[in-house]
Coordinates of C-alpha atoms in Angstrom, one line a residue:
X50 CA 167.6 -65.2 -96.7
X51 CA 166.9 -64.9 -92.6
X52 CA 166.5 -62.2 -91.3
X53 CA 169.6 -61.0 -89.2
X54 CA 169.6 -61.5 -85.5
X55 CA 169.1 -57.4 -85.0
X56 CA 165.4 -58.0 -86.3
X57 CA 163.8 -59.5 -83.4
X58 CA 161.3 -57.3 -82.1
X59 CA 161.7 -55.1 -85.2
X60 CA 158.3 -53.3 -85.9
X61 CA 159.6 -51.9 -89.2
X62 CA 160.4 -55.7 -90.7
X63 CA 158.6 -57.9 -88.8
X64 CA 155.1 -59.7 -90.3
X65 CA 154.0 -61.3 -87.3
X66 CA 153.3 -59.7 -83.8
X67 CA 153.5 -62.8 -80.9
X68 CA 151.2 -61.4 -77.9
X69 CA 151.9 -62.9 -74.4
X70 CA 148.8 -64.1 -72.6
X71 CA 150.3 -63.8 -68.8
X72 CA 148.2 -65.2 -65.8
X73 CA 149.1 -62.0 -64.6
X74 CA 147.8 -59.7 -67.0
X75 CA 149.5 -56.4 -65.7
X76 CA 152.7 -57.6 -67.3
X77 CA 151.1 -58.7 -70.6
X78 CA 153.9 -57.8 -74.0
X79 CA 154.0 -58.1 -77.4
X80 CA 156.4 -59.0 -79.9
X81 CA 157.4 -58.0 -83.3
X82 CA 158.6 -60.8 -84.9
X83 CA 159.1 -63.3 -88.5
X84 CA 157.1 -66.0 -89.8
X85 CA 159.9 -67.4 -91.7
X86 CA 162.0 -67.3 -88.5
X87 CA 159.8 -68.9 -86.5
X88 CA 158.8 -71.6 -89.1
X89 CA 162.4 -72.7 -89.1
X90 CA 162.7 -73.4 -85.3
X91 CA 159.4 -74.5 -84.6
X92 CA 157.2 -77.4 -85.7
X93 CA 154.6 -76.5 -84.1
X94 CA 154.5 -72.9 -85.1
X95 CA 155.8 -73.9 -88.7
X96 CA 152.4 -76.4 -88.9
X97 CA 150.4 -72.9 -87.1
X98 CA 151.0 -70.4 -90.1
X99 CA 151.3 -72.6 -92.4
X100 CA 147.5 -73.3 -91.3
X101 CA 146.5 -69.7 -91.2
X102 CA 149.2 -68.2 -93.4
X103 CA 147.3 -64.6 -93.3
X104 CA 147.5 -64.4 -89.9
X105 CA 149.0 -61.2 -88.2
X106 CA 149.2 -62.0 -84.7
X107 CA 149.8 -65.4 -82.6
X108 CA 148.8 -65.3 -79.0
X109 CA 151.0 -67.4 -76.2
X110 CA 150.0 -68.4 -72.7
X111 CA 152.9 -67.9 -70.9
X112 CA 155.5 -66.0 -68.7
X113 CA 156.8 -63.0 -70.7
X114 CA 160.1 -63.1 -70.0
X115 CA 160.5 -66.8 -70.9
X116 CA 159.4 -66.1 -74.0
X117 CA 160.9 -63.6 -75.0
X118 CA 163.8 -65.7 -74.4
X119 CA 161.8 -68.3 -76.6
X120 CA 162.0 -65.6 -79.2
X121 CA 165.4 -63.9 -79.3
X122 CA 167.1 -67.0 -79.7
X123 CA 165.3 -68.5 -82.8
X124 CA 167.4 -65.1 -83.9
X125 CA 170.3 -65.7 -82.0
X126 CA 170.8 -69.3 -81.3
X127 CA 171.5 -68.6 -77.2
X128 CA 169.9 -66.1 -74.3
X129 CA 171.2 -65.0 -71.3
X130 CA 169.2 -65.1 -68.5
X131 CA 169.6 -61.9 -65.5
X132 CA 168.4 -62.4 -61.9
X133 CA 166.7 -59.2 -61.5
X134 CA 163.2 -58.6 -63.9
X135 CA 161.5 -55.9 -63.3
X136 CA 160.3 -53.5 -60.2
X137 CA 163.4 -55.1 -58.6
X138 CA 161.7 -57.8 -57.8
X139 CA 164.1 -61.0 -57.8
X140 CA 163.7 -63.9 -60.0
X141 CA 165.7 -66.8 -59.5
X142 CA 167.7 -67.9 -63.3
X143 CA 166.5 -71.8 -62.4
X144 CA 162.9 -70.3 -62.5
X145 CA 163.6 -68.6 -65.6
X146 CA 165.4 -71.4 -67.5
X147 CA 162.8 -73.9 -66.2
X148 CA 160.1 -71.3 -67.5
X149 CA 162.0 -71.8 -71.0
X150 CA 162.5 -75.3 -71.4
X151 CA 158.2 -75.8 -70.5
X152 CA 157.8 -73.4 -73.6
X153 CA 161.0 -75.4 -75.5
X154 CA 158.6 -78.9 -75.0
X155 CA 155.7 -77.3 -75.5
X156 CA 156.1 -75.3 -78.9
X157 CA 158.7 -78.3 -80.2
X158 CA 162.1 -76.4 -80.5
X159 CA 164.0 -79.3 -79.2
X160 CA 167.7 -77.6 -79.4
X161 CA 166.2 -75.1 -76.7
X162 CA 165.2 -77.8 -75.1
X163 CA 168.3 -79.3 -74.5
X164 CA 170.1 -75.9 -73.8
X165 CA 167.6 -74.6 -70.7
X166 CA 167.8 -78.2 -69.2
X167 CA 171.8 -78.0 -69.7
X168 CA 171.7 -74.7 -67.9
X169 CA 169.4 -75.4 -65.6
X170 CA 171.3 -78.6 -64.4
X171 CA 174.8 -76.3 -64.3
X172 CA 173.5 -74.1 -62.0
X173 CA 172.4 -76.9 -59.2
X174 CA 175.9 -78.7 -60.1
X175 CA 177.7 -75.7 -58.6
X176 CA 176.4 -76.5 -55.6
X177 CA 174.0 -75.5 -52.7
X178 CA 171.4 -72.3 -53.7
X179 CA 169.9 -70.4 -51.5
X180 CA 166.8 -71.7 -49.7
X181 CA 164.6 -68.8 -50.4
X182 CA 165.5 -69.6 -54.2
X183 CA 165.1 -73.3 -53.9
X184 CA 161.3 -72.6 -52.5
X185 CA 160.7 -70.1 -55.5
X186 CA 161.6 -73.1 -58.0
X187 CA 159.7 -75.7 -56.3
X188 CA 157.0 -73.7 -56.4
X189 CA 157.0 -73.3 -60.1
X190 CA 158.3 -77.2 -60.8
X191 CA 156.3 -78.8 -58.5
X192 CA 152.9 -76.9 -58.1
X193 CA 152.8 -74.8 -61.7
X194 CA 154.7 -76.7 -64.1
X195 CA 153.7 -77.3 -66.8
X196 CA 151.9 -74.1 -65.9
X197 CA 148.1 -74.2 -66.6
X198 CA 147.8 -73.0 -70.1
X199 CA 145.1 -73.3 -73.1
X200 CA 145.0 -76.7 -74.8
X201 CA 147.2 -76.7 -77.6
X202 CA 145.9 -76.8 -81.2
X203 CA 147.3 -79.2 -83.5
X204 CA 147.0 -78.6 -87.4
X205 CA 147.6 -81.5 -89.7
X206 CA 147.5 -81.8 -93.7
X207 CA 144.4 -83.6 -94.5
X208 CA 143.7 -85.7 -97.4
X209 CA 140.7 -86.0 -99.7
X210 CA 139.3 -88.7 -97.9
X211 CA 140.7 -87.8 -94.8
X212 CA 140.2 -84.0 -93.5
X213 CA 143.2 -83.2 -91.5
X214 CA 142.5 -82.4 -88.0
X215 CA 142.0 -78.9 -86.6
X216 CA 140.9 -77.4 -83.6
X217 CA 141.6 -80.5 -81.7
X218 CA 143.5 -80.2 -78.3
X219 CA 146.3 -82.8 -78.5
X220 CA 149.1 -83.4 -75.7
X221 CA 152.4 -81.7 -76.3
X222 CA 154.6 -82.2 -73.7
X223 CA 156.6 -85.6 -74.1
X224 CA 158.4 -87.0 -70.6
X225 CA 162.4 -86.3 -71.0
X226 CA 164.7 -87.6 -68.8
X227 CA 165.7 -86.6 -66.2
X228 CA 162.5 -84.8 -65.8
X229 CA 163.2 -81.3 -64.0
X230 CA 161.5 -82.3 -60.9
X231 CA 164.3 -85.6 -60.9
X232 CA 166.8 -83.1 -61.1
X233 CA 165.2 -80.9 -58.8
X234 CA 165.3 -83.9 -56.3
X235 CA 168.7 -85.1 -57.0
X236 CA 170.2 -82.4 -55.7
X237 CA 168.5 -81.7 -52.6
X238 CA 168.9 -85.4 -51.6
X239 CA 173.0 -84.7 -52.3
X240 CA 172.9 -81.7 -50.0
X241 CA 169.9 -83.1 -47.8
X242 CA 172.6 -81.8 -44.6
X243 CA 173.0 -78.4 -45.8
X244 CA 169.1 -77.8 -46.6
X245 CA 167.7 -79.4 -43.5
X246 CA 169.9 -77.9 -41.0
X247 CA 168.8 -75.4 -38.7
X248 CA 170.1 -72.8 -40.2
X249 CA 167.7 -73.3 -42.7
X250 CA 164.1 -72.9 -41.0
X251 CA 162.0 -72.2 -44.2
X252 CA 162.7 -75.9 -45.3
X253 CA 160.7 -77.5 -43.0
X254 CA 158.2 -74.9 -44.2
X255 CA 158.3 -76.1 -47.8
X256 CA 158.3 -79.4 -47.0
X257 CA 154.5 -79.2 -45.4
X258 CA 153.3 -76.7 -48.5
X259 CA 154.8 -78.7 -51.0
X260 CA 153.8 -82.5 -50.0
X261 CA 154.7 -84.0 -53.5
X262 CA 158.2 -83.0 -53.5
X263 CA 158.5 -83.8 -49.6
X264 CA 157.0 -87.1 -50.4
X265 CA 159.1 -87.8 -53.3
X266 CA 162.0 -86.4 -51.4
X267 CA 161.6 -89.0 -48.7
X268 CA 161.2 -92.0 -51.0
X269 CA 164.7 -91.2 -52.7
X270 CA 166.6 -90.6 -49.3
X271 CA 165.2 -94.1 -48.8
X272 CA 166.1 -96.0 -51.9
X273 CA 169.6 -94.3 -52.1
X274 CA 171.8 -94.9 -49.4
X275 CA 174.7 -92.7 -50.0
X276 CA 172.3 -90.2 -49.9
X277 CA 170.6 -90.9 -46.5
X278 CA 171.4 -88.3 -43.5
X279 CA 171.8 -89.9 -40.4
X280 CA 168.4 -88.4 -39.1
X281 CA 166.6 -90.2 -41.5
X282 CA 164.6 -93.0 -39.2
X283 CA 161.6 -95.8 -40.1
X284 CA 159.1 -96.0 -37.5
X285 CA 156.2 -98.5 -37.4
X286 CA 153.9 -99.1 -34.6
X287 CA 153.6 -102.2 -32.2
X288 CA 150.1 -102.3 -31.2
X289 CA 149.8 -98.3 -30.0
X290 CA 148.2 -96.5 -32.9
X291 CA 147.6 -93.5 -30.2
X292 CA 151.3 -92.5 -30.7
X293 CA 151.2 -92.9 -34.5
X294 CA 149.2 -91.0 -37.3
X295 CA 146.9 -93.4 -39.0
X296 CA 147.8 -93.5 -42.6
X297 CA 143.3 -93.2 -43.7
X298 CA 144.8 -95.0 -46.6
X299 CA 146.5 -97.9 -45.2
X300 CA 146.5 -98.0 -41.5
X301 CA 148.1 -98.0 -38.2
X302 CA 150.3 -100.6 -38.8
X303 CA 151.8 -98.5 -41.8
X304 CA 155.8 -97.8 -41.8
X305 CA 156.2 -94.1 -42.4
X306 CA 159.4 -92.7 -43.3
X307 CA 160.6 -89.2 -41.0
X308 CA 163.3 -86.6 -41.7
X309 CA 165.0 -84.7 -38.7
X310 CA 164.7 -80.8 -39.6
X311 CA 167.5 -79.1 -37.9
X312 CA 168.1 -81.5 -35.2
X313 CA 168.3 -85.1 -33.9
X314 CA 165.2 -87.3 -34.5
X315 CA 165.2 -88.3 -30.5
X316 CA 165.6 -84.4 -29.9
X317 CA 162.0 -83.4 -28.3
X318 CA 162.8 -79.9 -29.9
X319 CA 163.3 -81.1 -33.8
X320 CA 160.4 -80.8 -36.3
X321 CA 160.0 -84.2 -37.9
X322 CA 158.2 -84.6 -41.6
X323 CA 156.5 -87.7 -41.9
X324 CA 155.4 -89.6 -44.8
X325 CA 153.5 -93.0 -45.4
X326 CA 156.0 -95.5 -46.9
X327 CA 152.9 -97.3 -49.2
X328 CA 150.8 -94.5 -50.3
X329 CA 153.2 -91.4 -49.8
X330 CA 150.1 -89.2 -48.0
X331 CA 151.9 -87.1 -45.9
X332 CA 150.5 -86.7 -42.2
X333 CA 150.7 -83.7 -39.9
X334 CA 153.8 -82.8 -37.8
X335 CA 152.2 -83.9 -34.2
X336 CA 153.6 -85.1 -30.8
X337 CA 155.4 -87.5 -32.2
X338 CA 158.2 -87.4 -29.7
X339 CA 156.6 -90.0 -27.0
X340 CA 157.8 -93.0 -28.6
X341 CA 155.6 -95.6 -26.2
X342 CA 154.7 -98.4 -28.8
X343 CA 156.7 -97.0 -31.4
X344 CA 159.8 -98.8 -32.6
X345 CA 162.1 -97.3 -33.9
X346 CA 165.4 -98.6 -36.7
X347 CA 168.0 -96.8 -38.5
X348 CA 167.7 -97.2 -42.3

């Protein structure tokens, strides 16, 4: 018989404490929780006790409040995810929810899987968020996710002529698509308008700390038109490399790829971000507004 949903994080009951291995280790936790419960949702847990069945404690790199998430709903079946953790301190539910579905792929609980990305996904479908939460998932998606955790041990069965393997770091995480950073993408590029406007200043900022997504952000404005804003421009030089970056990776004859942030891409004032179309290296934001040699298409 399982234990009833009410046991999770019952000291009295439980036969297994889960500690949380943060990388910030002033909000470390531990859980009180059920071999048999875990067993039955994970694979990978299952094939970790079965290994060391008198083990009392299982340590997890990760963020605490994902997994306790992780946790309550091997119990429960569902979680709810609240914007505010604690100190006050506000943490976006698509940081949270991604948080879950990296633990979901890495531990093998593949119906958690598919219920973080569903929730993730309904969130961005409702439309524009705000910017200062779209930096705060970026940051997490593109920069630490998967975050950097200990290699994961896998524990096989062995047979007499074969010891099983133990000890040995395998990879865990399988691609699924649409990958959270193609989701992340996809809807950016459908409100490209809304984000890059000039009411939005800190987008032009996470463009130039985040160069993966503002490289990959440029290459899908390009390959989808419905999605291309109107300041969207190629540029490629005619012979004047002095008024375009060098790509070190291709050249000056490269064709780069720029994005208007909150103005017109002829508009001396407007920020541009600007890409190399071969290699994606993103160059800095210079005078690029003296466009002597420079020629200049709508895409």
């Amino acid at each position: 018989m399982d234990p009833p949903s009410s046991s999770f994080n019952d000291e009295l009951t439980s036969d297994l404490k889960v500690e949380v291995k943060d990388v910030r280790p002033d909000i470390e936790r531990t859980f009180a929780v059920h071999k048999l419960m875990l067993s039955a949702k994970s694979a990978f847990m299952r094939a970790a006790i079965e290994h060391d069945p008198a083990a009392s404690t299982m340590t997890i790199d990760g963020d605490p409040e994902a997994v306790e998430k992780m946790l309550s709903w091997m119990y429960e079946e569902d979680y709810t995810v609240y914007a505010n953790r604690g100190n006050n301190k506000l943490v976006s539910p698509l940081v949270v929810h991604s948080e879950i579905n990296n633990l979901a792929q890495r531990y093998q609980i593949h119906e958690l899987e598919k219920l973080s990305r569903e929730r993730f996904k309904a969130i961005f479908d409702a439309g524009p968020c705000g910017i200062a939460e779209l930096m705060q998932l970026i940051d997490r998606v593109f920069i630490f996710h998967p975050r950097r955790l200990k290699p994961i041990l896998k524990f096989e069965a062995g047979t007499e002529d074969e010891p099983g393997a133990r000890d040995e770091p395998v990879p865990q995480i399988e691609e699924v698509e649409p990958t959270f950073e193609d989701i992340v993408q996809h809807h950016v590029r459908s409100h490209i308008k809304i984000y890059a406007s000039a009411t939005n200043p800190l987008f032009k900022e996470m463009c130039r700390l985040v160069p993966k997504f503002s490289a990959e952000l440029i290459m899908g404005l390009v390959e989808d038109a419905s999605l291309r804003p109107a300041a969207l421009e190629k540029k490629y030089c005619q012979g004047n490399a002095a008024h375009m970056p060098e790509c070190p990776s291709v050249g000056s004859d490269a064709i780069v790829y720029m994005i208007a942030v909150g103005g017109h891409i002829h508009d001396p004032t407007t920020d541009l971000l600007i890409y190399c179309r071969y290699c994606s290296a993103p160059f800095h934001i210079a005078e690029m507004h003296s466009h002597n040699g420079i020629k200049s298409e709508a895409i």
